[in-house]
Amino acid sequence: MTPDISGDWHGVLDTGAAKVKLGVRLEGDTAWINRRSGAVDALPLRRDGDRIVFELLPVDLAFDLRLAGDRLQGTCFHNSVDFPVSLARGVAPPAVHAARPQTLVPPFPYDVAGISFTGADGSMRSGTLTRPPGPGPHRVIVLSSWFGEVDRDQTVAGHKPMALWADQLTRLGFATLRYDKRGVGRSEGRFDTASTGDFAADLAAAIAFLRTRSDLGAVGLMGHSEGAHISADIAAADPHVAFCVMMTPTALPDEDILETEMFNAARVVGGVPRDFDRTVGFVRALCEASKAPTREQTLARAREILTAVAYPSERLELRAAIAATPWQRYWATHDHTAGLRGLICPALVVLAEKDLQTPPRAHGAAIAAANAAATVVTLPGLNHLLQPAITGAPSEYAEIETSLAPEAIATVCDWIAAR
C-alpha cells in the first residue's frame, strides 16, 4: 500500500548562503510550493515507489525525496548543488524574533543627530552623526558598509553592526558618521545603477561635508567588506585621512579562486556540487564577459555563454543582466589591492579565520604583500560578519546572537586608540 503523503509539509533549505523556509502542500499528483515572493506554484508530482519528485525550474529548484518515518527526506537541487533537505508534516510555526543581546537602547552618553549631505550624484544622503561629550573638535570616523542594498546600520539578519561600531567608537572618544547608501533608507539617488566606484565617490563627498564643520577634526575611515575597499581607495587618494581600517576585504579577482572557493559555503552545510568543471567554467566566462567595453557587449557575450551551457531559458536573461549591471562590470575590473598599496596613512586589516566570503586562506597573502606597513590580523573562530561562528556559512548569521565578537571590537578599538 502506498503511504499517504497528502497535506502540508514544512522545512528549511540551507544553501550555506541563506536558510530558506519551505512550505509545500501535496495533493494527488500536484505539489503546491510557496515562494519567498508570496507566489504559490502548482508543480507536477511524480511518485516511483517511495520516491517523490517535483521541480520548479523558473527558480532552479528540484526536489527528490523519500518518506522516512514521519518525514520526507532527500535532496533539493539548487544553483548547481544538491543540498540535503528534510520536510516535516504540518505548517511551520511562526518565527519569533527577539532582540539581539548587543541591540543598542537609548539613552546614550553621547550626542546622536540626523544629518544630510550631497552625494557625488547631486542627490541627498541621509545619515547619523554621533559625537562624544565636550566642545571638540572631535576626531571623526566614517563607517562604510559591505556589499548590497543596506542601510546606515548595515542591518542584516537582525544585526546592526555599524550602529554597534558607532557606539563603541564614540564611547572611545571619536565622533562617527554612518549613512544610508544611495537609493536606500532615507537617502536619495539610485542604487541599481551604482557601482563600487560610485559608493567611493559618495564617501569622498561625506568627508568633504565633515570638513566644513568646526566641531569635527581629523577624519579616519573604517569599512567592512566592499566598504573596506571604498575606504582604502579614498584614503589612498586623500593624504589628509588620518587612518584606515579594512575589515574582511578581498585581494584577488573572483575568477582566480573559483576552483577552491566557489562552493565552500554550500559544502559546509552538506551540499554536493554537480558538474563542477562546467559550472566553474561558465561562471569564469561570465566574469570575463563583465569586462567588455560596453554593457551591450557584456549582455551579448553573456547570452552566448549561457546558451552554450544550456542554461534554463526561463532564467537566462536575468542571469545575463546580472553580469551586465554597473556594479558587476566595475567590480570585474577593480584592482582589489590598489587602495591598500597606495595608503600612506596607518592601516589595519582585520581578517576572520572562518570567513567563507573573503577567506584569509585565499586572500591573506596578497593582502599582506600589498602593504608591508599595514597591521594585518586574522581573528580565530570568526565569520565574515565578525561573529563567533560554527561553520562560517552566511546562513548562520541569523542564528548567531552575537552581532560583533568582543575580540573584534577590542582589536579595532585598541588599534584606533593607539593612533
GROMACS .gro file of C-alpha atoms in nm:
model
  419
    1MET     CA    1   0.000   0.000   0.000
    2THR     CA    2   0.134   0.341  -0.096
    3PRO     CA    3   0.174   0.565   0.211
    4ASP     CA    4  -0.042   0.878   0.222
    5ILE     CA    5   0.173   1.191   0.184
    6SER     CA    6  -0.108   1.437   0.120
    7GLY     CA    7  -0.127   1.755   0.325
    8ASP     CA    8   0.109   2.029   0.438
    9TRP     CA    9   0.484   1.987   0.488
   10HIS     CA   10   0.748   2.233   0.600
   11GLY     CA   11   1.124   2.255   0.636
   12VAL     CA   12   1.431   2.467   0.573
   13LEU     CA   13   1.667   2.468   0.277
   14ASP     CA   14   2.015   2.565   0.395
   15THR     CA   15   2.228   2.665   0.095
   16GLY     CA   16   2.516   2.796   0.300
   17ALA     CA   17   2.439   3.142   0.165
   18ALA     CA   18   2.094   3.155   0.326
   19LYS     CA   19   1.830   2.949   0.500
   20VAL     CA   20   1.505   2.943   0.306
   21LYS     CA   21   1.180   2.835   0.470
   22LEU     CA   22   0.995   2.576   0.265
   23GLY     CA   23   0.618   2.536   0.264
   24VAL     CA   24   0.470   2.256   0.049
   25ARG     CA   25   0.122   2.110   0.013
   26LEU     CA   26   0.092   1.772  -0.160
   27GLU     CA   27  -0.239   1.682  -0.322
   28GLY     CA   28  -0.264   1.384  -0.558
   29ASP     CA   29  -0.029   1.445  -0.847
   30THR     CA   30   0.038   1.812  -0.758
   31ALA     CA   31   0.283   1.980  -0.522
   32TRP     CA   32   0.196   2.336  -0.423
   33ILE     CA   33   0.504   2.528  -0.314
   34ASN     CA   34   0.523   2.874  -0.155
   35ARG     CA   35   0.789   3.114  -0.278
   36ARG     CA   36   0.952   3.387  -0.073
   37SER     CA   37   0.786   3.639  -0.306
   38GLY     CA   38   0.448   3.517  -0.185
   39ALA     CA   39   0.367   3.336  -0.510
   40VAL     CA   40   0.230   2.982  -0.497
   41ASP     CA   41   0.323   2.740  -0.776
   42ALA     CA   42   0.150   2.416  -0.872
   43LEU     CA   43   0.410   2.155  -0.974
   44PRO     CA   44   0.354   1.812  -1.124
   45LEU     CA   45   0.439   1.550  -0.865
   46ARG     CA   46   0.582   1.213  -0.968
   47ARG     CA   47   0.591   0.904  -0.747
   48ASP     CA   48   0.800   0.596  -0.811
   49GLY     CA   49   0.754   0.362  -0.517
   50ASP     CA   50   0.864   0.561  -0.215
   51ARG     CA   51   1.035   0.826  -0.430
   52ILE     CA   52   0.867   1.170  -0.465
   53VAL     CA   53   0.990   1.422  -0.726
   54PHE     CA   54   0.873   1.774  -0.812
   55GLU     CA   55   1.052   2.067  -0.978
   56LEU     CA   56   1.022   2.445  -1.005
   57LEU     CA   57   1.251   2.527  -1.297
   58PRO     CA   58   1.199   2.907  -1.312
   59VAL     CA   59   1.369   2.941  -0.973
   60ASP     CA   60   1.603   2.643  -1.015
   61LEU     CA   61   1.451   2.406  -0.757
   62ALA     CA   62   1.416   2.031  -0.793
   63PHE     CA   63   1.315   1.804  -0.505
   64ASP     CA   64   1.395   1.432  -0.491
   65LEU     CA   65   1.252   1.292  -0.166
   66ARG     CA   66   1.158   0.971   0.010
   67LEU     CA   67   0.926   0.909   0.301
   68ALA     CA   68   1.127   0.818   0.611
   69GLY     CA   69   0.902   0.769   0.911
   70ASP     CA   70   0.710   1.093   0.955
   71ARG     CA   71   0.943   1.298   0.732
   72LEU     CA   72   1.017   1.348   0.365
   73GLN     CA   73   1.394   1.337   0.326
   74GLY     CA   74   1.627   1.366   0.032
   75THR     CA   75   1.783   1.641  -0.177
   76CYS     CA   76   1.696   1.977  -0.322
   77PHE     CA   77   1.891   2.072  -0.634
   78HIS     CA   78   1.954   2.448  -0.647
   79ASN     CA   79   2.228   2.662  -0.807
   80SER     CA   80   2.418   2.357  -0.939
   81VAL     CA   81   2.428   2.190  -0.595
   82ASP     CA   82   2.236   1.902  -0.434
   83PHE     CA   83   2.152   2.005  -0.077
   84PRO     CA   84   2.018   1.774   0.193
   85VAL     CA   85   1.662   1.862   0.292
   86SER     CA   86   1.403   1.727   0.534
   87LEU     CA   87   1.033   1.817   0.546
   88ALA     CA   88   0.808   1.762   0.849
   89ARG     CA   89   0.431   1.730   0.840
   90GLY     CA   90   0.222   2.038   0.905
   91VAL     CA   91   0.261   2.413   0.868
   92ALA     CA   92   0.572   2.579   1.009
   93PRO     CA   93   0.513   2.763   1.339
   94PRO     CA   94   0.550   3.142   1.323
   95ALA     CA   95   0.901   3.269   1.375
   96VAL     CA   96   0.981   3.460   1.693
   97HIS     CA   97   1.244   3.732   1.660
   98ALA     CA   98   1.388   3.854   1.990
   99ALA     CA   99   1.623   4.150   2.020
  100ARG     CA  100   1.990   4.061   1.993
  101PRO     CA  101   2.194   4.088   2.315
  102GLN     CA  102   2.401   4.374   2.169
  103THR     CA  103   2.098   4.571   2.047
  104LEU     CA  104   2.153   4.935   2.145
  105VAL     CA  105   1.899   5.100   2.371
  106PRO     CA  106   1.897   5.475   2.443
  107PRO     CA  107   1.973   5.695   2.624
  108PHE     CA  108   2.337   5.719   2.516
  109PRO     CA  109   2.624   5.902   2.689
  110TYR     CA  110   2.689   6.099   2.370
  111ASP     CA  111   2.505   6.310   2.115
  112VAL     CA  112   2.318   6.142   1.828
  113ALA     CA  113   2.197   6.359   1.540
  114GLY     CA  114   2.049   6.301   1.197
  115ILE     CA  115   2.242   6.472   0.918
  116SER     CA  116   2.227   6.501   0.541
  117PHE     CA  117   2.482   6.589   0.275
  118THR     CA  118   2.501   6.598  -0.102
  119GLY     CA  119   2.627   6.279  -0.264
  120ALA     CA  120   2.851   6.253  -0.568
  121ASP     CA  121   2.549   6.233  -0.800
  122GLY     CA  122   2.396   6.553  -0.660
  123SER     CA  123   2.124   6.379  -0.460
  124MET     CA  124   2.088   6.377  -0.081
  125ARG     CA  125   2.246   6.123   0.154
  126SER     CA  126   2.093   6.072   0.496
  127GLY     CA  127   2.299   5.960   0.793
  128THR     CA  128   2.365   5.959   1.166
  129LEU     CA  129   2.639   6.160   1.334
  130THR     CA  130   2.747   6.065   1.686
  131ARG     CA  131   2.967   6.295   1.898
  132PRO     CA  132   3.123   6.242   2.240
  133PRO     CA  133   3.067   6.500   2.515
  134GLY     CA  134   3.262   6.824   2.504
  135PRO     CA  135   3.303   7.109   2.257
  136GLY     CA  136   3.551   6.941   2.023
  137PRO     CA  137   3.680   6.949   1.763
  138HIS     CA  138   3.630   6.573   1.777
  139ARG     CA  139   3.820   6.330   1.560
  140VAL     CA  140   3.565   6.158   1.337
  141ILE     CA  141   3.546   5.813   1.175
  142VAL     CA  142   3.333   5.748   0.866
  143LEU     CA  143   3.186   5.398   0.850
  144SER     CA  144   3.127   5.225   0.515
  145SER     CA  145   2.902   4.918   0.481
  146TRP     CA  146   2.950   4.598   0.290
  147PHE     CA  147   2.809   4.494  -0.048
  148GLY     CA  148   2.440   4.523  -0.121
  149GLU     CA  149   2.137   4.738  -0.063
  150VAL     CA  150   2.199   4.805   0.306
  151ASP     CA  151   2.120   5.095   0.535
  152ARG     CA  152   2.347   5.302   0.758
  153ASP     CA  153   2.346   5.035   1.030
  154GLN     CA  154   2.430   4.756   0.782
  155THR     CA  155   2.116   4.578   0.903
  156VAL     CA  156   2.141   4.206   0.825
  157ALA     CA  157   1.975   3.901   0.983
  158GLY     CA  158   1.859   4.106   1.280
  159HIS     CA  159   2.205   4.251   1.342
  160LYS     CA  160   2.313   4.616   1.313
  161PRO     CA  161   2.693   4.602   1.322
  162MET     CA  162   2.760   4.958   1.203
  163ALA     CA  163   2.538   5.100   1.478
  164LEU     CA  164   2.738   4.894   1.727
  165TRP     CA  165   3.069   5.012   1.583
  166ALA     CA  166   2.948   5.374   1.606
  167ASP     CA  167   2.853   5.322   1.970
  168GLN     CA  168   3.187   5.165   2.066
  169LEU     CA  169   3.395   5.426   1.884
  170THR     CA  170   3.200   5.719   2.025
  171ARG     CA  171   3.245   5.582   2.377
  172LEU     CA  172   3.616   5.572   2.291
  173GLY     CA  173   3.609   5.947   2.224
  174PHE     CA  174   3.556   5.965   1.847
  175ALA     CA  175   3.270   6.115   1.652
  176THR     CA  176   3.131   5.883   1.384
  177LEU     CA  177   2.929   5.918   1.065
  178ARG     CA  178   2.733   5.636   0.905
  179TYR     CA  179   2.482   5.686   0.625
  180ASP     CA  180   2.234   5.504   0.403
  181LYS     CA  181   2.370   5.411   0.061
  182ARG     CA  182   2.222   5.598  -0.234
  183GLY     CA  183   1.866   5.480  -0.300
  184VAL     CA  184   1.846   5.302   0.038
  185GLY     CA  185   1.660   5.406   0.352
  186ARG     CA  186   1.626   5.784   0.361
  187SER     CA  187   1.897   5.853   0.102
  188GLU     CA  188   1.802   5.971  -0.244
  189GLY     CA  189   1.954   5.852  -0.572
  190ARG     CA  190   1.952   5.514  -0.745
  191PHE     CA  191   2.110   5.204  -0.602
  192ASP     CA  192   2.050   4.982  -0.907
  193THR     CA  193   2.275   5.189  -1.134
  194ALA     CA  194   2.554   5.242  -0.882
  195SER     CA  195   2.896   5.075  -0.871
  196THR     CA  196   3.163   5.042  -0.604
  197GLY     CA  197   3.325   5.348  -0.762
  198ASP     CA  198   3.004   5.547  -0.712
  199PHE     CA  199   2.988   5.445  -0.347
  200ALA     CA  200   3.351   5.553  -0.309
  201ALA     CA  201   3.264   5.891  -0.459
  202ASP     CA  202   2.983   5.926  -0.204
  203LEU     CA  203   3.235   5.855   0.072
  204ALA     CA  204   3.457   6.135  -0.060
  205ALA     CA  205   3.151   6.363  -0.052
  206ALA     CA  206   3.085   6.263   0.310
  207ILE     CA  207   3.443   6.354   0.405
  208ALA     CA  208   3.411   6.691   0.232
  209PHE     CA  209   3.091   6.757   0.428
  210LEU     CA  210   3.257   6.671   0.760
  211ARG     CA  211   3.546   6.907   0.690
  212THR     CA  212   3.306   7.201   0.671
  213ARG     CA  213   3.217   7.155   1.039
  214SER     CA  214   3.415   7.337   1.307
  215ASP     CA  215   3.318   7.082   1.574
  216LEU     CA  216   3.496   6.800   1.392
  217GLY     CA  217   3.865   6.743   1.336
  218ALA     CA  218   4.081   6.478   1.169
  219VAL     CA  219   3.897   6.213   0.965
  220GLY     CA  220   3.964   5.838   0.978
  221LEU     CA  221   3.795   5.573   0.765
  222MET     CA  222   3.665   5.228   0.853
  223GLY     CA  223   3.483   4.988   0.623
  224HIS     CA  224   3.360   4.632   0.608
  225SER     CA  225   3.397   4.407   0.301
  226GLU     CA  226   3.314   4.625  -0.002
  227GLY     CA  227   3.322   4.919   0.238
  228ALA     CA  228   3.682   4.827   0.321
  229HIS     CA  229   3.780   4.876  -0.044
  230ILE     CA  230   3.591   5.203  -0.063
  231SER     CA  231   3.770   5.326   0.248
  232ALA     CA  232   4.114   5.226   0.120
  233ASP     CA  233   4.057   5.372  -0.227
  234ILE     CA  234   3.954   5.709  -0.086
  235ALA     CA  235   4.222   5.712   0.183
  236ALA     CA  236   4.488   5.641  -0.081
  237ALA     CA  237   4.366   5.940  -0.283
  238ASP     CA  238   4.337   6.175   0.016
  239PRO     CA  239   4.664   6.239   0.206
  240HIS     CA  240   4.476   6.407   0.490
  241VAL     CA  241   4.292   6.091   0.600
  242ALA     CA  242   4.431   6.001   0.943
  243PHE     CA  243   4.400   5.621   0.928
  244CYS     CA  244   4.215   5.340   0.751
  245VAL     CA  245   4.059   5.022   0.895
  246MET     CA  246   3.968   4.747   0.647
  247MET     CA  247   3.754   4.461   0.780
  248THR     CA  248   3.736   4.134   0.580
  249PRO     CA  249   3.836   4.272   0.238
  250THR     CA  250   3.919   4.077  -0.077
  251ALA     CA  251   4.251   4.080  -0.261
  252LEU     CA  252   4.206   3.856  -0.567
  253PRO     CA  253   3.956   3.867  -0.855
  254ASP     CA  254   3.664   3.628  -0.823
  255GLU     CA  255   3.768   3.421  -1.124
  256ASP     CA  256   4.111   3.347  -0.971
  257ILE     CA  257   3.968   3.147  -0.681
  258LEU     CA  258   3.656   2.981  -0.824
  259GLU     CA  259   3.803   2.628  -0.817
  260THR     CA  260   3.884   2.644  -0.446
  261GLU     CA  261   3.626   2.884  -0.302
  262MET     CA  262   3.311   2.889  -0.517
  263PHE     CA  263   3.119   2.614  -0.336
  264ASN     CA  264   3.270   2.638   0.013
  265ALA     CA  265   2.956   2.771   0.183
  266ALA     CA  266   2.745   2.503   0.014
  267ARG     CA  267   2.985   2.225   0.111
  268VAL     CA  268   2.996   2.312   0.481
  269VAL     CA  269   2.618   2.261   0.503
  270GLY     CA  270   2.632   1.926   0.320
  271GLY     CA  271   2.585   2.045  -0.037
  272VAL     CA  272   2.734   1.840  -0.320
  273PRO     CA  273   2.811   2.034  -0.642
  274ARG     CA  274   2.703   1.884  -0.973
  275ASP     CA  275   2.901   1.935  -1.295
  276PHE     CA  276   3.173   2.121  -1.104
  277ASP     CA  277   3.401   2.194  -1.400
  278ARG     CA  278   3.111   2.304  -1.620
  279THR     CA  279   2.977   2.542  -1.355
  280VAL     CA  280   3.315   2.694  -1.274
  281GLY     CA  281   3.383   2.731  -1.645
  282PHE     CA  282   3.074   2.929  -1.733
  283VAL     CA  283   3.095   3.144  -1.418
  284ARG     CA  284   3.454   3.233  -1.507
  285ALA     CA  285   3.343   3.312  -1.861
  286LEU     CA  286   3.070   3.541  -1.726
  287CYS     CA  287   3.331   3.722  -1.515
  288GLU     CA  288   3.529   3.784  -1.832
  289ALA     CA  289   3.215   3.897  -2.015
  290SER     CA  290   3.160   4.163  -1.749
  291LYS     CA  291   3.491   4.320  -1.853
  292ALA     CA  292   3.365   4.403  -2.204
  293PRO     CA  293   3.389   4.773  -2.301
  294THR     CA  294   3.012   4.827  -2.311
  295ARG     CA  295   2.705   4.692  -2.135
  296GLU     CA  296   2.561   4.575  -2.466
  297GLN     CA  297   2.875   4.373  -2.540
  298THR     CA  298   2.859   4.215  -2.195
  299LEU     CA  299   2.494   4.120  -2.247
  300ALA     CA  300   2.561   3.968  -2.588
  301ARG     CA  301   2.859   3.766  -2.465
  302ALA     CA  302   2.675   3.652  -2.151
  303ARG     CA  303   2.382   3.526  -2.360
  304GLU     CA  304   2.623   3.327  -2.579
  305ILE     CA  305   2.790   3.170  -2.275
  306LEU     CA  306   2.462   3.077  -2.107
  307THR     CA  307   2.311   2.940  -2.425
  308ALA     CA  308   2.618   2.723  -2.486
  309VAL     CA  309   2.578   2.555  -2.145
  310ALA     CA  310   2.201   2.508  -2.194
  311TYR     CA  311   2.121   2.744  -1.907
  312PRO     CA  312   1.745   2.733  -1.836
  313SER     CA  313   1.573   2.968  -2.079
  314GLU     CA  314   1.337   3.096  -1.807
  315ARG     CA  315   1.633   3.248  -1.621
  316LEU     CA  316   1.882   3.320  -1.898
  317GLU     CA  317   1.803   3.690  -1.946
  318LEU     CA  318   1.806   3.757  -1.573
  319ARG     CA  319   2.148   3.591  -1.532
  320ALA     CA  320   2.288   3.779  -1.830
  321ALA     CA  321   2.157   4.107  -1.689
  322ILE     CA  322   2.339   4.042  -1.360
  323ALA     CA  323   2.669   4.013  -1.549
  324ALA     CA  324   2.595   4.349  -1.712
  325THR     CA  325   2.500   4.553  -1.404
  326PRO     CA  326   2.714   4.863  -1.340
  327TRP     CA  327   2.824   4.713  -1.009
  328GLN     CA  328   2.937   4.381  -1.162
  329ARG     CA  329   3.114   4.545  -1.456
  330TYR     CA  330   3.306   4.778  -1.224
  331TRP     CA  331   3.395   4.500  -0.977
  332ALA     CA  332   3.517   4.274  -1.257
  333THR     CA  333   3.795   4.519  -1.343
  334HIS     CA  334   3.854   4.662  -0.995
  335ASP     CA  335   4.208   4.624  -0.862
  336HIS     CA  336   4.125   4.491  -0.516
  337THR     CA  337   4.456   4.586  -0.353
  338ALA     CA  338   4.518   4.919  -0.529
  339GLY     CA  339   4.387   5.125  -0.240
  340LEU     CA  340   4.580   4.926   0.020
  341ARG     CA  341   4.900   4.957  -0.186
  342GLY     CA  342   4.854   5.331  -0.215
  343LEU     CA  343   4.795   5.408   0.153
  344ILE     CA  344   5.038   5.641   0.328
  345CYS     CA  345   4.833   5.660   0.648
  346PRO     CA  346   4.836   5.390   0.920
  347ALA     CA  347   4.623   5.091   0.818
  348LEU     CA  348   4.466   4.796   0.998
  349VAL     CA  349   4.333   4.495   0.809
  350VAL     CA  350   4.111   4.254   1.004
  351LEU     CA  351   4.056   3.907   0.860
  352ALA     CA  352   3.840   3.629   1.005
  353GLU     CA  353   3.951   3.266   1.017
  354LYS     CA  354   3.609   3.115   0.933
  355ASP     CA  355   3.516   3.376   0.672
  356LEU     CA  356   3.381   3.189   0.367
  357GLN     CA  357   3.307   3.505   0.164
  358THR     CA  358   3.656   3.655   0.170
  359PRO     CA  359   3.856   3.367   0.324
  360PRO     CA  360   4.204   3.451   0.456
  361ARG     CA  361   4.346   3.132   0.302
  362ALA     CA  362   4.264   3.279  -0.040
  363HIS     CA  363   4.324   3.649   0.016
  364GLY     CA  364   4.554   3.681   0.318
  365ALA     CA  365   4.891   3.652   0.145
  366ALA     CA  366   4.804   3.907  -0.124
  367ILE     CA  367   4.671   4.149   0.137
  368ALA     CA  368   4.989   4.122   0.346
  369ALA     CA  369   5.207   4.167   0.037
  370ALA     CA  370   5.015   4.476  -0.077
  371ASN     CA  371   5.125   4.693   0.216
  372ALA     CA  372   5.409   4.580   0.439
  373ALA     CA  373   5.346   4.872   0.678
  374ALA     CA  374   4.984   4.774   0.743
  375THR     CA  375   4.888   4.578   1.052
  376VAL     CA  376   4.717   4.257   0.936
  377VAL     CA  377   4.531   4.050   1.197
  378THR     CA  378   4.341   3.723   1.149
  379LEU     CA  379   4.090   3.660   1.428
  380PRO     CA  380   4.026   3.290   1.502
  381GLY     CA  381   3.678   3.145   1.504
  382LEU     CA  382   3.500   3.443   1.342
  383ASN     CA  383   3.297   3.469   1.021
  384HIS     CA  384   3.276   3.742   0.756
  385LEU     CA  385   3.045   3.949   0.976
  386LEU     CA  386   3.299   3.915   1.262
  387GLN     CA  387   3.069   3.695   1.470
  388PRO     CA  388   3.177   3.381   1.658
  389ALA     CA  389   3.091   3.107   1.407
  390ILE     CA  390   3.046   2.733   1.379
  391THR     CA  391   3.099   2.676   1.006
  392GLY     CA  392   3.134   3.035   0.885
  393ALA     CA  393   2.849   2.996   0.634
  394PRO     CA  394   2.645   3.315   0.580
  395SER     CA  395   2.331   3.114   0.653
  396GLU     CA  396   2.443   3.110   1.019
  397TYR     CA  397   2.433   3.488   1.059
  398ALA     CA  398   2.072   3.496   1.177
  399GLU     CA  399   2.121   3.213   1.427
  400ILE     CA  400   2.420   3.370   1.600
  401GLU     CA  401   2.306   3.602   1.877
  402THR     CA  402   2.634   3.797   1.895
  403SER     CA  403   2.641   4.082   1.642
  404LEU     CA  404   3.014   4.157   1.682
  405ALA     CA  405   3.259   3.936   1.869
  406PRO     CA  406   3.415   4.117   2.168
  407GLU     CA  407   3.762   4.029   2.042
  408ALA     CA  408   3.688   4.201   1.710
  409ILE     CA  409   3.570   4.514   1.890
  410ALA     CA  410   3.876   4.512   2.115
  411THR     CA  411   4.120   4.458   1.825
  412VAL     CA  412   3.985   4.751   1.625
  413CYS     CA  413   3.925   4.989   1.915
  414ASP     CA  414   4.266   4.924   2.072
  415TRP     CA  415   4.440   4.985   1.740
  416ILE     CA  416   4.249   5.307   1.675
  417ALA     CA  417   4.307   5.433   2.030
  418ALA     CA  418   4.681   5.383   1.982
  419ARG     CA  419   4.682   5.611   1.683
   0.00000   0.00000   0.00000
